[in-house]
mmCIF file of C-alpha atoms in Angstrom:
data_model
loop_
_atom_site.group_PDB
_atom_site.id
_atom_site.type_symbol
_atom_site.label_atom_id
_atom_site.label_comp_id
_atom_site.label_asym_id
_atom_site.label_seq_id
_atom_site.Cartn_x
_atom_site.Cartn_y
_atom_site.Cartn_z
ATOM 1 C CA MET G 83 -49.932 -21.725 -60.606
ATOM 2 C CA ASN G 84 -51.186 -23.339 -57.408
ATOM 3 C CA PHE G 85 -53.357 -26.417 -57.621
ATOM 4 C CA LYS G 86 -55.416 -27.808 -54.784
ATOM 5 C CA LYS G 87 -55.125 -31.211 -56.340
ATOM 6 C CA ILE G 88 -53.070 -32.481 -59.220
ATOM 7 C CA GLY G 89 -53.884 -35.875 -60.668
ATOM 8 C CA LEU G 90 -51.369 -37.457 -62.980
ATOM 9 C CA LEU G 91 -52.964 -39.907 -65.356
ATOM 10 C CA PHE G 92 -50.460 -41.933 -67.300
ATOM 11 C CA VAL G 93 -52.109 -43.054 -70.497
ATOM 12 C CA ALA G 94 -49.842 -45.692 -71.991
ATOM 13 C CA THR G 95 -50.883 -46.018 -75.601
ATOM 14 C CA ALA G 96 -49.907 -49.479 -76.777
ATOM 15 C CA MET G 97 -48.183 -50.106 -73.439
ATOM 16 C CA THR G 98 -49.912 -53.481 -73.205
ATOM 17 C CA MET G 99 -49.231 -55.191 -76.485
ATOM 18 C CA THR G 100 -51.321 -57.949 -78.068
ATOM 19 C CA PRO G 101 -49.486 -59.999 -78.961
ATOM 20 C CA LEU G 102 -46.996 -57.183 -78.586
ATOM 21 C CA LEU G 103 -48.541 -54.027 -80.004
ATOM 22 C CA SER G 104 -51.850 -53.402 -81.644
ATOM 23 C CA THR G 105 -50.324 -50.221 -83.021
ATOM 24 C CA ALA G 106 -47.155 -48.283 -82.462
ATOM 25 C CA ASN G 107 -48.320 -45.201 -84.357
ATOM 26 C CA ALA G 108 -49.637 -43.561 -81.211
ATOM 27 C CA GLU G 109 -51.555 -40.357 -81.625
ATOM 28 C CA ASP G 110 -53.604 -38.165 -79.324
ATOM 29 C CA ASN G 111 -54.987 -34.948 -80.768
ATOM 30 C CA SER G 112 -55.663 -33.497 -77.318
ATOM 31 C CA VAL G 113 -51.924 -33.337 -76.575
ATOM 32 C CA GLY G 114 -50.745 -32.923 -80.138
ATOM 33 C CA LEU G 115 -48.267 -35.791 -80.280
ATOM 34 C CA ARG G 116 -47.714 -38.630 -82.733
ATOM 35 C CA VAL G 117 -45.120 -41.329 -82.192
ATOM 36 C CA SER G 118 -44.220 -43.968 -84.796
ATOM 37 C CA ALA G 119 -41.443 -46.439 -85.553
ATOM 38 C CA VAL G 120 -39.399 -46.095 -88.743
ATOM 39 C CA LEU G 121 -38.987 -49.760 -89.658
ATOM 40 C CA PRO G 122 -35.463 -50.762 -90.832
ATOM 41 C CA GLU G 123 -34.408 -53.260 -93.484
ATOM 42 C CA ASN G 124 -33.849 -56.070 -90.983
ATOM 43 C CA GLN G 125 -37.479 -55.875 -89.835
ATOM 44 C CA ARG G 126 -38.845 -59.428 -89.783
ATOM 45 C CA SER G 127 -42.353 -58.370 -90.781
ATOM 46 C CA ASN G 128 -43.617 -55.136 -92.276
ATOM 47 C CA ASP G 129 -47.208 -56.004 -91.386
ATOM 48 C CA ILE G 130 -46.636 -54.751 -87.834
ATOM 49 C CA SER G 131 -45.707 -51.286 -86.623
ATOM 50 C CA TYR G 132 -43.299 -52.106 -83.786
ATOM 51 C CA PHE G 133 -39.663 -53.188 -84.104
ATOM 52 C CA ASP G 134 -39.279 -56.934 -84.710
ATOM 53 C CA LEU G 135 -35.667 -57.296 -85.781
ATOM 54 C CA LEU G 136 -33.348 -60.041 -86.946
ATOM 55 C CA VAL G 137 -29.919 -59.078 -85.627
ATOM 56 C CA LYS G 138 -26.413 -60.507 -85.515
ATOM 57 C CA PRO G 139 -23.945 -60.700 -82.619
ATOM 58 C CA LYS G 140 -21.816 -57.550 -82.281
ATOM 59 C CA ASP G 141 -24.189 -55.606 -84.567
ATOM 60 C CA GLU G 142 -24.590 -51.896 -83.972
ATOM 61 C CA GLN G 143 -27.931 -50.544 -85.063
ATOM 62 C CA THR G 144 -29.725 -47.221 -84.755
ATOM 63 C CA LEU G 145 -33.503 -47.345 -84.385
ATOM 64 C CA ILE G 146 -35.474 -44.305 -85.494
ATOM 65 C CA VAL G 147 -38.667 -43.149 -83.792
ATOM 66 C CA ASN G 148 -40.534 -40.277 -85.390
ATOM 67 C CA VAL G 149 -42.047 -37.875 -82.847
ATOM 68 C CA VAL G 150 -44.449 -35.289 -84.295
ATOM 69 C CA ASN G 151 -45.686 -32.226 -82.414
ATOM 70 C CA THR G 152 -48.991 -31.115 -83.950
ATOM 71 C CA SER G 153 -49.656 -28.453 -81.320
ATOM 72 C CA ASN G 154 -48.994 -24.714 -81.594
ATOM 73 C CA LYS G 155 -46.349 -24.662 -78.876
ATOM 74 C CA PRO G 156 -43.022 -26.450 -78.313
ATOM 75 C CA GLN G 157 -43.142 -29.754 -76.434
ATOM 76 C CA THR G 158 -40.472 -31.716 -74.608
ATOM 77 C CA VAL G 159 -40.625 -35.486 -74.225
ATOM 78 C CA ASN G 160 -38.613 -37.738 -71.934
ATOM 79 C CA THR G 161 -37.323 -40.979 -73.375
ATOM 80 C CA ALA G 162 -36.228 -44.358 -72.050
ATOM 81 C CA VAL G 163 -35.520 -47.931 -73.085
ATOM 82 C CA SER G 164 -36.473 -50.838 -70.854
ATOM 83 C CA ALA G 165 -36.589 -54.615 -70.962
ATOM 84 C CA ALA G 166 -40.092 -56.104 -71.137
ATOM 85 C CA LYS G 167 -41.155 -57.305 -67.680
ATOM 86 C CA THR G 168 -44.246 -58.748 -66.001
ATOM 87 C CA ASN G 169 -46.206 -56.900 -63.309
ATOM 88 C CA ILE G 170 -48.258 -58.409 -60.457
ATOM 89 C CA ASN G 171 -51.414 -58.322 -62.578
ATOM 90 C CA GLY G 172 -49.924 -60.587 -65.223
ATOM 91 C CA VAL G 173 -49.509 -57.738 -67.701
ATOM 92 C CA VAL G 174 -46.334 -57.219 -69.725
ATOM 93 C CA GLU G 175 -44.845 -53.753 -69.223
ATOM 94 C CA TYR G 176 -42.489 -52.081 -71.679
ATOM 95 C CA ALA G 177 -41.790 -48.935 -69.659
ATOM 96 C CA PRO G 178 -39.190 -48.710 -66.857
ATOM 97 C CA SER G 179 -40.429 -50.391 -63.671
ATOM 98 C CA LYS G 180 -39.270 -52.169 -60.519
ATOM 99 C CA ASN G 181 -40.277 -55.546 -61.925
ATOM 100 C CA LYS G 182 -37.377 -57.905 -62.586
ATOM 101 C CA LEU G 183 -35.849 -60.046 -65.297
ATOM 102 C CA ASP G 184 -34.893 -63.646 -64.686
ATOM 103 C CA LYS G 185 -31.147 -64.342 -64.628
ATOM 104 C CA SER G 186 -31.620 -66.535 -67.731
ATOM 105 C CA ALA G 187 -32.214 -63.434 -69.884
ATOM 106 C CA PRO G 188 -29.505 -63.140 -72.570
ATOM 107 C CA PHE G 189 -29.167 -59.439 -71.634
ATOM 108 C CA ASP G 190 -31.113 -56.422 -70.414
ATOM 109 C CA MET G 191 -32.137 -54.256 -73.367
ATOM 110 C CA ALA G 192 -31.826 -51.114 -71.255
ATOM 111 C CA LYS G 193 -28.098 -51.813 -70.869
ATOM 112 C CA ILE G 194 -27.335 -52.037 -74.579
ATOM 113 C CA ALA G 195 -29.244 -48.888 -75.600
ATOM 114 C CA THR G 196 -28.011 -45.313 -75.881
ATOM 115 C CA LEU G 197 -30.407 -42.406 -76.440
ATOM 116 C CA PRO G 198 -30.971 -38.803 -75.327
ATOM 117 C CA LYS G 199 -32.881 -38.433 -72.060
ATOM 118 C CA SER G 200 -35.177 -35.831 -73.572
ATOM 119 C CA VAL G 201 -36.074 -34.307 -76.925
ATOM 120 C CA GLU G 202 -37.606 -30.889 -77.609
ATOM 121 C CA ILE G 203 -39.913 -30.656 -80.620
ATOM 122 C CA PRO G 204 -40.796 -27.193 -81.969
ATOM 123 C CA ALA G 205 -44.436 -26.336 -82.604
ATOM 124 C CA ASN G 206 -46.005 -27.988 -85.666
ATOM 125 C CA SER G 207 -42.876 -29.947 -86.518
ATOM 126 C CA SER G 208 -41.190 -33.296 -85.940
ATOM 127 C CA LYS G 209 -37.972 -34.755 -84.554
ATOM 128 C CA LYS G 210 -36.354 -38.119 -85.082
ATOM 129 C CA LEU G 211 -35.402 -39.906 -81.877
ATOM 130 C CA GLU G 212 -32.316 -42.075 -82.428
ATOM 131 C CA VAL G 213 -31.848 -45.146 -80.237
ATOM 132 C CA LYS G 214 -28.478 -46.865 -80.674
ATOM 133 C CA LEU G 215 -28.267 -50.567 -79.870
ATOM 134 C CA ALA G 216 -24.994 -52.434 -79.317
ATOM 135 C CA ILE G 217 -25.868 -56.115 -79.748
ATOM 136 C CA PRO G 218 -23.786 -58.386 -77.456
ATOM 137 C CA ASP G 219 -21.388 -60.923 -78.923
ATOM 138 C CA LYS G 220 -23.676 -63.917 -78.467
ATOM 139 C CA ASN G 221 -26.523 -65.848 -80.067
ATOM 140 C CA TRP G 222 -29.798 -66.723 -78.335
ATOM 141 C CA ASP G 223 -32.591 -69.113 -79.241
ATOM 142 C CA GLY G 224 -35.695 -67.024 -78.686
ATOM 143 C CA VAL G 225 -36.588 -63.373 -78.291
ATOM 144 C CA VAL G 226 -35.228 -60.514 -76.199
ATOM 145 C CA ALA G 227 -38.086 -58.076 -75.667
ATOM 146 C CA GLY G 228 -38.189 -54.452 -74.594
ATOM 147 C CA GLY G 229 -39.673 -51.092 -75.402
ATOM 148 C CA ILE G 230 -38.897 -47.472 -76.235
ATOM 149 C CA THR G 231 -40.962 -45.100 -74.099
ATOM 150 C CA VAL G 232 -41.733 -41.485 -75.018
ATOM 151 C CA THR G 233 -43.344 -39.531 -72.167
ATOM 152 C CA GLN G 234 -44.698 -36.001 -72.204
ATOM 153 C CA ALA G 235 -42.389 -33.965 -69.950
ATOM 154 C CA GLU G 236 -45.031 -31.479 -68.814
ATOM 155 C CA ALA G 237 -48.486 -32.541 -67.740
ATOM 156 C CA THR G 238 -51.368 -31.187 -69.799
ATOM 157 C CA GLN G 239 -54.395 -29.647 -68.116
ATOM 158 C CA SER G 240 -57.473 -31.584 -69.186
ATOM 159 C CA ASN G 241 -60.153 -30.515 -66.735
ATOM 160 C CA SER G 242 -60.629 -27.685 -64.282
ATOM 161 C CA ASN G 243 -63.402 -27.097 -61.766
ATOM 162 C CA LYS G 244 -63.352 -23.540 -60.447
ATOM 163 C CA LYS G 245 -65.907 -24.240 -57.714
ATOM 164 C CA SER G 246 -63.921 -27.064 -56.126
ATOM 165 C CA GLY G 247 -60.517 -25.638 -56.983
ATOM 166 C CA VAL G 248 -59.522 -28.962 -58.512
ATOM 167 C CA THR G 249 -57.385 -29.138 -61.619
ATOM 168 C CA ILE G 250 -56.623 -32.464 -63.272
ATOM 169 C CA ARG G 251 -53.460 -32.703 -65.308
ATOM 170 C CA ASN G 252 -52.583 -35.613 -67.576
ATOM 171 C CA ARG G 253 -49.158 -36.823 -68.616
ATOM 172 C CA TYR G 254 -49.237 -39.056 -71.678
ATOM 173 C CA ALA G 255 -46.778 -41.847 -72.429
ATOM 174 C CA TYR G 256 -46.306 -43.913 -75.569
ATOM 175 C CA ALA G 257 -44.373 -47.174 -75.860
ATOM 176 C CA ILE G 258 -43.080 -48.899 -78.967
ATOM 177 C CA GLY G 259 -42.084 -52.529 -78.633
ATOM 178 C CA VAL G 260 -38.680 -53.859 -79.631
ATOM 179 C CA LEU G 261 -38.076 -57.563 -80.298
ATOM 180 C CA LEU G 262 -34.571 -58.823 -81.029
ATOM 181 C CA GLN G 263 -33.828 -62.284 -82.447
ATOM 182 C CA THR G 264 -30.759 -63.913 -83.964
ATOM 183 C CA LYS G 265 -32.723 -66.663 -85.719
ATOM 184 C CA GLN G 266 -35.387 -66.111 -88.367
ATOM 185 C CA ASP G 267 -37.574 -68.994 -87.250
ATOM 186 C CA SER G 268 -37.071 -70.830 -84.003
ATOM 187 C CA THR G 269 -39.264 -72.781 -81.623
ATOM 188 C CA VAL G 270 -38.482 -72.254 -77.951
ATOM 189 C CA ALA G 271 -39.831 -74.625 -75.301
ATOM 190 C CA GLU G 272 -41.770 -72.908 -72.530
ATOM 191 C CA LYS G 273 -40.165 -73.235 -69.097
ATOM 192 C CA LEU G 274 -41.677 -72.018 -65.832
ATOM 193 C CA ASN G 275 -40.767 -72.668 -62.213
ATOM 194 C CA LEU G 276 -41.939 -71.583 -58.776
ATOM 195 C CA ALA G 277 -38.808 -70.242 -57.081
ATOM 196 C CA LYS G 278 -40.236 -69.318 -53.676
ATOM 197 C CA VAL G 279 -43.325 -68.306 -51.717
ATOM 198 C CA THR G 280 -43.206 -65.499 -49.168
ATOM 199 C CA ALA G 281 -45.399 -63.345 -46.972
ATOM 200 C CA GLY G 282 -45.432 -59.776 -48.233
ATOM 201 C CA GLN G 283 -47.621 -56.826 -49.081
ATOM 202 C CA ILE G 284 -49.188 -55.226 -52.148
ATOM 203 C CA ASP G 285 -50.195 -51.581 -51.666
ATOM 204 C CA ALA G 286 -49.929 -51.874 -47.866
ATOM 205 C CA ARG G 287 -52.149 -54.968 -47.823
ATOM 206 C CA ASN G 288 -51.097 -58.446 -46.751
ATOM 207 C CA ALA G 289 -50.498 -60.912 -49.566
ATOM 208 C CA ILE G 290 -48.867 -64.279 -50.084
ATOM 209 C CA ILE G 291 -46.543 -63.869 -53.054
ATOM 210 C CA SER G 292 -45.489 -66.696 -55.358
ATOM 211 C CA GLU G 293 -42.363 -65.893 -57.376
ATOM 212 C CA LEU G 294 -42.778 -67.506 -60.800
ATOM 213 C CA HIS G 295 -39.791 -67.495 -63.167
ATOM 214 C CA ASN G 296 -40.212 -67.721 -66.929
ATOM 215 C CA THR G 297 -36.786 -69.053 -67.854
ATOM 216 C CA SER G 298 -37.596 -69.350 -71.558
ATOM 217 C CA GLU G 299 -36.925 -66.729 -74.229
ATOM 218 C CA THR G 300 -40.556 -66.595 -75.289
ATOM 219 C CA TYR G 301 -43.852 -65.068 -74.202
ATOM 220 C CA LEU G 302 -46.208 -67.241 -72.155
ATOM 221 C CA LYS G 303 -49.666 -66.332 -73.454
ATOM 222 C CA LYS G 304 -53.214 -66.836 -72.156
ATOM 223 C CA VAL G 305 -51.863 -67.681 -68.711
ATOM 224 C CA SER G 306 -54.233 -68.762 -65.936
ATOM 225 C CA VAL G 307 -53.345 -69.464 -62.306
ATOM 226 C CA THR G 308 -55.276 -71.463 -59.704
ATOM 227 C CA SER G 309 -53.690 -71.405 -56.253
ATOM 228 C CA LYS G 310 -54.580 -72.351 -52.701
ATOM 229 C CA VAL G 311 -52.813 -72.205 -49.349
ATOM 230 C CA THR G 312 -53.131 -74.707 -46.505
ATOM 231 C CA ARG G 313 -51.254 -75.441 -43.321
ATOM 232 C CA VAL G 314 -48.551 -78.078 -43.851
ATOM 233 C CA ASN G 315 -50.106 -81.572 -43.814
ATOM 234 C CA SER G 316 -53.626 -80.120 -43.769
ATOM 235 C CA SER G 317 -56.367 -80.201 -46.418
ATOM 236 C CA LYS G 318 -58.243 -77.167 -45.109
ATOM 237 C CA VAL G 319 -57.898 -74.313 -47.593
ATOM 238 C CA LEU G 320 -57.101 -71.025 -45.860
ATOM 239 C CA TYR G 321 -56.631 -68.757 -48.880
ATOM 240 C CA GLU G 322 -57.177 -69.246 -52.591
ATOM 241 C CA SER G 323 -57.090 -67.317 -55.834
ATOM 242 C CA LYS G 324 -57.962 -67.770 -59.505
ATOM 243 C CA LYS G 325 -57.001 -65.501 -62.370
ATOM 244 C CA SER G 326 -56.873 -65.903 -66.142
ATOM 245 C CA ASP G 327 -56.039 -64.121 -69.398
ATOM 246 C CA MET G 328 -52.556 -63.089 -68.288
ATOM 247 C CA LYS G 329 -49.222 -62.901 -70.086
ATOM 248 C CA ILE G 330 -45.614 -63.365 -68.954
ATOM 249 C CA ALA G 331 -42.724 -61.632 -70.714
ATOM 250 C CA PRO G 332 -39.731 -63.660 -71.922
ATOM 251 C CA SER G 333 -37.089 -64.356 -69.268
ATOM 252 C CA SER G 334 -38.992 -62.441 -66.588
ATOM 253 C CA ILE G 335 -40.184 -62.875 -63.005
ATOM 254 C CA PHE G 336 -43.912 -62.848 -62.246
ATOM 255 C CA ASN G 337 -44.817 -62.206 -58.608
ATOM 256 C CA TYR G 338 -48.323 -63.659 -58.350
ATOM 257 C CA PRO G 339 -50.149 -62.512 -55.193
ATOM 258 C CA ILE G 340 -52.977 -63.962 -53.123
ATOM 259 C CA ASN G 341 -54.542 -61.018 -51.303
ATOM 260 C CA LEU G 342 -55.529 -61.809 -47.712
ATOM 261 C CA LYS G 343 -58.374 -59.237 -47.914
ATOM 262 C CA GLY G 344 -57.978 -57.772 -44.465
ATOM 263 C CA HIS G 345 -56.932 -60.955 -42.672
ATOM 264 C CA ALA G 346 -53.887 -60.936 -40.440
ATOM 265 C CA PHE G 347 -50.905 -63.207 -41.012
ATOM 266 C CA LYS G 348 -50.436 -65.998 -38.499
ATOM 267 C CA ALA G 349 -47.027 -67.523 -37.898
ATOM 268 C CA GLY G 350 -46.591 -71.112 -39.011
ATOM 269 C CA ARG G 351 -45.676 -73.522 -41.807
ATOM 270 C CA TYR G 352 -47.828 -73.501 -44.920
ATOM 271 C CA THR G 353 -48.118 -75.183 -48.318
ATOM 272 C CA MET G 354 -48.757 -73.429 -51.633
ATOM 273 C CA ASP G 355 -50.541 -75.616 -54.183
ATOM 274 C CA MET G 356 -50.595 -73.966 -57.617
ATOM 275 C CA THR G 357 -51.551 -74.878 -61.173
ATOM 276 C CA VAL G 358 -50.433 -72.618 -64.014
ATOM 277 C CA LYS G 359 -51.671 -73.001 -67.574
ATOM 278 C CA SER G 360 -50.468 -71.272 -70.727
ATOM 279 C CA GLU G 361 -51.626 -71.550 -74.308
ATOM 280 C CA LYS G 362 -49.369 -74.575 -74.750
ATOM 281 C CA ASN G 363 -48.469 -76.060 -71.355
ATOM 282 C CA THR G 364 -49.602 -76.851 -67.814
ATOM 283 C CA TRP G 365 -47.445 -76.775 -64.676
ATOM 284 C CA HIS G 366 -48.290 -77.942 -61.169
ATOM 285 C CA PHE G 367 -46.285 -76.638 -58.229
ATOM 286 C CA LYS G 368 -46.372 -77.514 -54.533
ATOM 287 C CA LYS G 369 -44.048 -75.676 -52.177
ATOM 288 C CA ASN G 370 -43.863 -75.300 -48.399
ATOM 289 C CA PHE G 371 -43.066 -71.938 -46.838
ATOM 290 C CA THR G 372 -42.808 -70.455 -43.348
ATOM 291 C CA ILE G 373 -44.154 -67.239 -41.870
ATOM 292 C CA THR G 374 -42.226 -66.281 -38.758
ATOM 293 C CA THR G 375 -43.725 -64.524 -35.755
ATOM 294 C CA LYS G 376 -41.674 -61.422 -36.508
ATOM 295 C CA GLU G 377 -42.782 -61.367 -40.149
ATOM 296 C CA ALA G 378 -46.431 -61.741 -39.184
ATOM 297 C CA THR G 379 -46.227 -59.022 -36.517
ATOM 298 C CA ASP G 380 -44.380 -56.538 -38.733
ATOM 299 C CA LEU G 381 -46.614 -57.030 -41.766
ATOM 300 C CA ASN G 382 -49.842 -56.988 -39.779
ATOM 301 C CA ALA G 383 -48.825 -53.670 -38.223
ATOM 302 C CA LYS G 384 -48.395 -52.148 -41.708
ATOM 303 C CA ASP G 385 -51.598 -53.512 -43.253
ATOM 304 C CA ILE G 386 -54.036 -50.602 -43.569
ATOM 305 C CA THR G 387 -57.074 -52.892 -43.824
ATOM 306 C CA ILE G 388 -56.610 -54.630 -40.466
ATOM 307 C CA VAL G 389 -58.350 -53.159 -37.400
ATOM 308 C CA HIS G 390 -55.510 -53.276 -34.926
ATOM 309 C CA ASP G 391 -56.463 -54.351 -31.401
ATOM 310 C CA GLU G 392 -54.590 -52.363 -28.775
ATOM 311 C CA GLY G 393 -54.725 -55.361 -26.463
ATOM 312 C CA PHE G 394 -57.335 -56.538 -23.977
ATOM 313 C CA ASN G 395 -56.832 -55.521 -20.377
ATOM 314 C CA TRP G 396 -58.068 -58.338 -18.108
ATOM 315 C CA TRP G 397 -57.925 -56.037 -15.103
ATOM 316 C CA TRP G 398 -61.097 -54.380 -16.368
ATOM 317 C CA ILE G 399 -62.889 -57.736 -16.152
ATOM 318 C CA VAL G 400 -61.601 -58.258 -12.625
ATOM 319 C CA LEU G 401 -62.733 -54.767 -11.609
ATOM 320 C CA ILE G 402 -66.216 -55.168 -13.134
ATOM 321 C CA VAL G 403 -66.695 -58.580 -11.478
ATOM 322 C CA ALA G 404 -65.556 -57.150 -8.141
ATOM 323 C CA ILE G 405 -68.030 -54.263 -8.434
ATOM 324 C CA ILE G 406 -70.887 -56.634 -9.307
ATOM 325 C CA LEU G 407 -70.045 -58.915 -6.350
ATOM 326 C CA ALA G 408 -69.777 -55.991 -3.968
ATOM 327 C CA LEU G 409 -73.056 -54.539 -5.179
ATOM 328 C CA GLY G 410 -74.749 -57.930 -4.913
ATOM 329 C CA ALA G 411 -73.419 -58.405 -1.363
ATOM 330 C CA TYR G 412 -74.627 -54.927 -0.366
ATOM 331 C CA ILE G 413 -78.153 -55.558 -1.725
ATOM 332 C CA TRP G 414 -78.322 -58.994 -0.077
ATOM 333 C CA LYS G 415 -77.177 -57.602 3.279
ATOM 334 C CA ARG G 416 -79.629 -54.703 3.098
ATOM 335 C CA ARG G 417 -82.579 -56.990 2.335
ATOM 336 C CA ARG G 418 -81.531 -59.324 5.177
ATOM 337 C CA ASN G 419 -81.471 -56.435 7.645
ATOM 338 C CA GLN G 420 -84.924 -55.326 6.497
ATOM 339 C CA THR G 421 -86.240 -58.876 6.954
ATOM 340 C CA ASN G 422 -84.828 -59.062 10.521
ATOM 341 C CA LYS G 423 -86.489 -55.785 11.441
ATOM 342 C CA ASN G 424 -89.835 -57.066 10.283
#
């Protein structure tokens, strides 16, 4: 079937978890899928529906996720395990992404998990997805966080407009959180540092990016950031940003951007002044950074919001001035000749 336009809408049920998951029993009748965690004996709390496990070093454990197909046709789902990471909006993501963990992380959950890449569920039936975890031979003080993602393999048509020839197709994804701890009750001190500040881009738009590292094995909750950029040894604020109600995953990197909103980068030395607050702590960072001429030129050329000047040709000014002078001289000479004749 040919489509003039195909829109893929990824609906991540419980992908953003508060504090981790509001529910892991994800269901959507329009696609006929239900996904739920089968909680094991070492679950720390049965009042929640995601995996929150007390584990031991060198443990091997199989997690069970029940996937139910309530539709009248077979469905295939793709599966993955990923470490919890923080995106540029200050939202914790449990699905695979290009966001990064901090090197302080005890391990990457994706690297200790084994599971099938896809599962086919017959019509009106269920399958149990088995995820095998090989716990490393080490203890850690806080939490290692991640998620099991179940994604519909084939997009489902949700809307079709015959007049415009547009068909919208949705692909649904469900994530179930996984928390691993080796201690039943532990208090972990929050640690955050500003590693570096660089000129970069977000969605082909210039941005100054502050690389914040959560080096603690705990979530930083209710995070707010106030930041401003000046020239070095100047008090004049060039760019600033404020954002609140964010969250940073344990042992993860948060790239916080200040969008330049169509302004071009200018080469020079700058200072980032930033205050970060969490539910429990406040940090103040001040860091100098440099934007080189090459960086500014390259990034400005790629920014789709900047109106790029092709360069001003001064020869046009010279030519126009010459024409005006010549015309003025001609008129003056003509009037002088007429005066002499009279």
